[in-house]
Amino acid sequence: SQQGEEDPQALSIQEGENATMNCSYKTSINNLQWYRQNSGRGLVHLILIRSNEREKHSGRLRVTLDTSKKSSSLLITASRAADTASYFCATDLNRDDKIIFGKGTRLHILP
Amino acid sequence: DTEVTQTPKHLVMGMTNKKSLKCEQHMGHRAMYWYKQKAKKPPELMFVYSYEKLSINESVPSRFSPECPNSSLLNLHLHALQPEDSALYLCASSRSGGRTEAFFGQGTRLTVV
């Protein structure tokens, strides 16, 4: 089952620009996570935001969560070539063990 | 050590073969996961083990059989697979299930011929 819907599905920007990806979900959650995946290999955890938090920062990453709209956004500032990857949001569907991924955004940073 | 190790990295098997995928973590995480991922698609949850017991089976066909021999190891036994089962199989672990971050292995690229 899929929970999150990211948009856009694909995004190409110039190096140095900011990239924004959005995630919408359908059911109540305890938390929402963002992951990065390079070249179809393992996923790397980026940030976790709990349902009672509205914004969280980690380095060049900024995540917001709006539980009333069931949506989240991931902002990557000052993008670099190494940020080229697929980005997925993931939610727990308010069940302790589940981690369900959205469809993902493929981000391409142009030199 | 924040590593999840999966073996093998690549596997080619015939439809009549039996093979196993292995996953190991030494972080003391209580939850371990198997995901299946097709090209340009998100990871799809297959199984979750919590404290070495199967807690979630997402209606996966019986030709996939998970096993958790101990708190550090997770296996996925494969038998009579179909070509459409070809995919990247990812293992992950998490300290507290969906409430904490998951650590992923690099995956096993499975091709069924």
Coordinates of C-alpha atoms in Angstrom, one line a residue:
Chain A
S1 CA 0.0 0.0 0.0
Q2 CA 1.2 3.5 -0.7
Q3 CA 0.5 6.4 1.5
G4 CA 2.4 9.5 0.3
E5 CA 2.2 11.3 -3.0
E6 CA 5.2 13.4 -3.8
D7 CA 5.2 16.2 -6.3
P8 CA 6.7 17.0 -8.5
Q9 CA 7.6 13.5 -9.8
A10 CA 10.7 14.9 -11.4
L11 CA 12.6 18.2 -10.9
S12 CA 15.6 19.6 -12.7
I13 CA 17.3 22.7 -11.4
Q14 CA 20.6 24.6 -11.7
E15 CA 23.3 24.0 -9.2
G16 CA 23.0 26.6 -6.4
E17 CA 19.3 26.9 -6.7
N18 CA 16.9 25.7 -4.0
A19 CA 14.8 22.6 -4.6
T20 CA 11.4 22.1 -3.0
M21 CA 9.5 18.8 -2.9
N22 CA 6.1 18.2 -1.5
C23 CA 4.4 15.1 0.0
S24 CA 0.8 14.6 0.8
Y25 CA -0.6 11.7 2.7
K26 CA -4.1 10.3 3.5
T27 CA -4.3 9.0 7.1
S28 CA -3.2 10.2 10.5
I29 CA 0.4 9.7 11.3
N30 CA 2.8 9.8 14.3
N31 CA 5.7 11.1 12.3
L32 CA 6.9 11.7 8.7
Q33 CA 10.3 10.9 7.4
W34 CA 12.3 11.9 4.3
Y35 CA 14.8 9.6 2.7
R36 CA 17.3 9.9 -0.2
Q37 CA 18.2 7.2 -2.7
N38 CA 21.1 7.3 -5.1
S39 CA 21.2 5.2 -8.2
G40 CA 18.7 2.6 -7.0
R41 CA 20.7 1.4 -4.0
G42 CA 20.0 1.8 -0.3
L43 CA 18.0 4.6 1.1
V44 CA 19.6 7.1 3.5
H45 CA 17.5 8.8 6.2
L46 CA 17.5 12.5 6.0
I47 CA 15.1 13.8 8.7
L48 CA 12.2 12.8 10.9
I49 CA 9.5 15.2 11.9
R50 CA 6.9 14.3 14.5
S51 CA 3.2 15.0 14.2
N52 CA 3.4 17.7 16.9
E53 CA 6.2 19.5 15.1
R54 CA 5.8 22.1 12.4
E55 CA 9.3 22.6 11.1
K56 CA 12.7 21.0 11.4
H57 CA 16.1 21.9 10.0
S58 CA 19.2 19.8 9.3
G59 CA 22.1 21.5 7.6
R60 CA 20.8 22.6 4.1
L61 CA 17.5 20.7 4.7
R62 CA 14.3 22.2 5.9
V63 CA 11.2 20.2 6.4
T64 CA 7.7 21.4 7.2
L65 CA 4.7 19.5 8.3
D66 CA 1.1 20.6 8.1
T67 CA -1.1 17.9 9.7
S68 CA -4.3 19.8 9.0
K69 CA -3.5 19.6 5.3
K70 CA -1.8 16.2 5.6
S71 CA 1.2 17.5 3.7
S72 CA 4.9 18.0 4.2
S73 CA 7.6 19.8 2.2
L74 CA 11.4 19.2 1.9
L75 CA 13.5 22.2 0.9
I76 CA 17.1 21.7 -0.1
T77 CA 19.0 25.0 -0.2
A78 CA 22.0 25.9 -2.3
S79 CA 21.8 22.6 -4.3
R80 CA 24.9 20.7 -5.3
A81 CA 25.5 18.0 -8.0
A82 CA 25.7 15.5 -5.2
D83 CA 22.1 16.2 -4.3
T84 CA 21.0 14.4 -7.5
A85 CA 18.9 11.5 -6.3
S86 CA 15.4 10.3 -5.6
Y87 CA 13.7 11.7 -2.5
F88 CA 10.9 9.8 -0.7
C89 CA 8.7 10.7 2.1
A90 CA 7.6 7.9 4.4
T91 CA 4.9 7.7 7.1
D92 CA 3.9 5.2 9.8
L93 CA 0.1 5.2 9.2
N94 CA -0.2 5.7 13.0
R95 CA 1.0 2.1 13.4
D96 CA 4.1 1.5 15.3
D97 CA 6.0 -0.7 12.9
K98 CA 4.9 0.5 9.5
I99 CA 7.1 2.7 7.3
I100 CA 5.3 3.3 4.0
F101 CA 6.9 5.3 1.2
G102 CA 5.4 7.8 -1.2
K103 CA 6.1 7.7 -4.9
G104 CA 9.1 9.9 -4.7
T105 CA 10.6 12.9 -6.5
R106 CA 13.6 12.4 -8.9
L107 CA 15.8 15.4 -8.5
H108 CA 18.5 16.3 -11.0
I109 CA 20.9 19.1 -10.4
L110 CA 22.3 20.6 -13.6
P111 CA 25.9 21.9 -13.5
Chain B
D1 CA 28.2 0.6 13.8
T2 CA 25.2 1.9 11.9
E3 CA 25.4 -0.5 9.1
V4 CA 22.9 -3.0 7.7
T5 CA 24.7 -5.6 5.6
Q6 CA 22.9 -7.5 2.8
T7 CA 24.2 -10.5 0.9
P8 CA 24.5 -11.2 -1.9
K9 CA 24.6 -7.9 -3.8
H10 CA 23.4 -9.6 -7.0
L11 CA 21.5 -12.8 -7.6
V12 CA 20.4 -14.5 -10.8
M13 CA 18.1 -17.5 -10.2
G14 CA 15.9 -19.7 -12.3
M15 CA 12.2 -20.2 -11.7
T16 CA 12.8 -23.6 -10.1
N17 CA 15.6 -22.6 -7.8
K18 CA 15.6 -22.0 -4.1
K19 CA 17.8 -19.2 -2.8
S20 CA 18.0 -17.0 0.3
L21 CA 18.7 -13.3 0.9
K22 CA 20.5 -12.4 4.1
C23 CA 20.5 -9.3 6.2
E24 CA 22.5 -8.4 9.3
Q25 CA 22.5 -5.5 11.7
H26 CA 24.3 -5.1 15.0
M27 CA 22.6 -1.9 16.3
G28 CA 20.3 -3.7 18.7
H29 CA 17.2 -2.6 16.6
R30 CA 14.0 -4.4 17.5
A31 CA 12.3 -3.9 14.1
M32 CA 13.6 -5.4 10.8
Y33 CA 12.1 -4.9 7.4
W34 CA 12.0 -6.4 3.9
Y35 CA 11.1 -4.1 1.0
K36 CA 10.8 -4.8 -2.7
Q37 CA 11.6 -2.0 -5.2
K38 CA 11.0 -2.0 -8.9
A39 CA 12.8 0.5 -11.2
K40 CA 11.6 4.1 -10.8
K41 CA 9.1 3.0 -8.1
P42 CA 9.1 3.5 -4.3
P43 CA 10.1 0.7 -1.9
E44 CA 7.1 -1.5 -1.3
L45 CA 6.8 -3.0 2.2
M46 CA 6.8 -6.8 2.3
F47 CA 7.4 -7.9 5.9
V48 CA 8.2 -6.5 9.3
Y49 CA 9.7 -8.4 12.3
S50 CA 9.5 -7.0 15.8
Y51 CA 11.5 -8.6 18.5
E52 CA 12.1 -11.5 16.2
K53 CA 8.4 -12.2 15.6
L54 CA 6.6 -11.5 12.3
S55 CA 4.4 -8.5 13.0
I56 CA 3.4 -7.4 9.5
N57 CA 2.9 -9.4 6.3
E58 CA 1.7 -7.2 3.5
S59 CA -0.1 -10.1 1.7
V60 CA 3.1 -11.3 0.1
P61 CA 2.9 -14.5 -2.0
S62 CA 4.1 -17.6 -0.2
R63 CA 7.0 -18.0 -2.6
F64 CA 8.6 -15.4 -0.4
S65 CA 9.3 -16.8 3.1
P66 CA 10.9 -14.6 5.7
E67 CA 12.8 -15.8 8.7
C68 CA 14.4 -14.1 11.7
P69 CA 16.8 -16.6 13.4
N70 CA 17.9 -14.0 16.0
S71 CA 17.8 -10.3 16.8
S72 CA 20.6 -9.5 14.3
L73 CA 19.7 -11.6 11.3
L74 CA 16.9 -11.6 8.8
N75 CA 16.5 -13.9 5.9
L76 CA 14.2 -14.0 2.9
H77 CA 13.8 -17.4 1.4
L78 CA 12.9 -17.5 -2.3
H79 CA 11.3 -20.4 -4.1
A80 CA 9.6 -20.8 -7.5
L81 CA 9.8 -17.1 -8.3
Q82 CA 8.5 -15.5 -11.4
P83 CA 10.3 -13.1 -13.8
E84 CA 8.1 -10.3 -12.4
D85 CA 9.7 -10.8 -9.0
S86 CA 12.9 -9.4 -10.4
A87 CA 13.6 -6.3 -8.4
L88 CA 15.9 -4.7 -5.8
Y89 CA 15.2 -6.2 -2.4
L90 CA 16.0 -4.0 0.5
C91 CA 16.5 -4.8 4.2
A92 CA 16.1 -2.2 6.9
S93 CA 16.2 -2.0 10.7
S94 CA 14.8 0.5 13.1
R95 CA 15.2 1.0 16.9
S96 CA 11.5 1.6 17.5
G97 CA 9.7 0.7 14.3
G98 CA 8.1 3.5 12.5
R99 CA 8.8 6.0 15.3
T100 CA 12.5 6.2 14.6
E101 CA 14.7 6.4 11.5
A102 CA 15.3 3.3 9.5
F103 CA 18.8 2.2 8.4
F104 CA 18.9 0.5 5.0
G105 CA 21.2 -2.0 3.5
Q106 CA 22.5 -1.6 -0.1
G107 CA 20.0 -4.2 -1.4
T108 CA 20.2 -7.3 -3.4
R109 CA 19.5 -7.0 -7.1
L110 CA 17.5 -10.1 -8.0
T111 CA 17.0 -11.3 -11.5
V112 CA 14.7 -14.3 -12.1
V113 CA 15.2 -16.0 -15.5

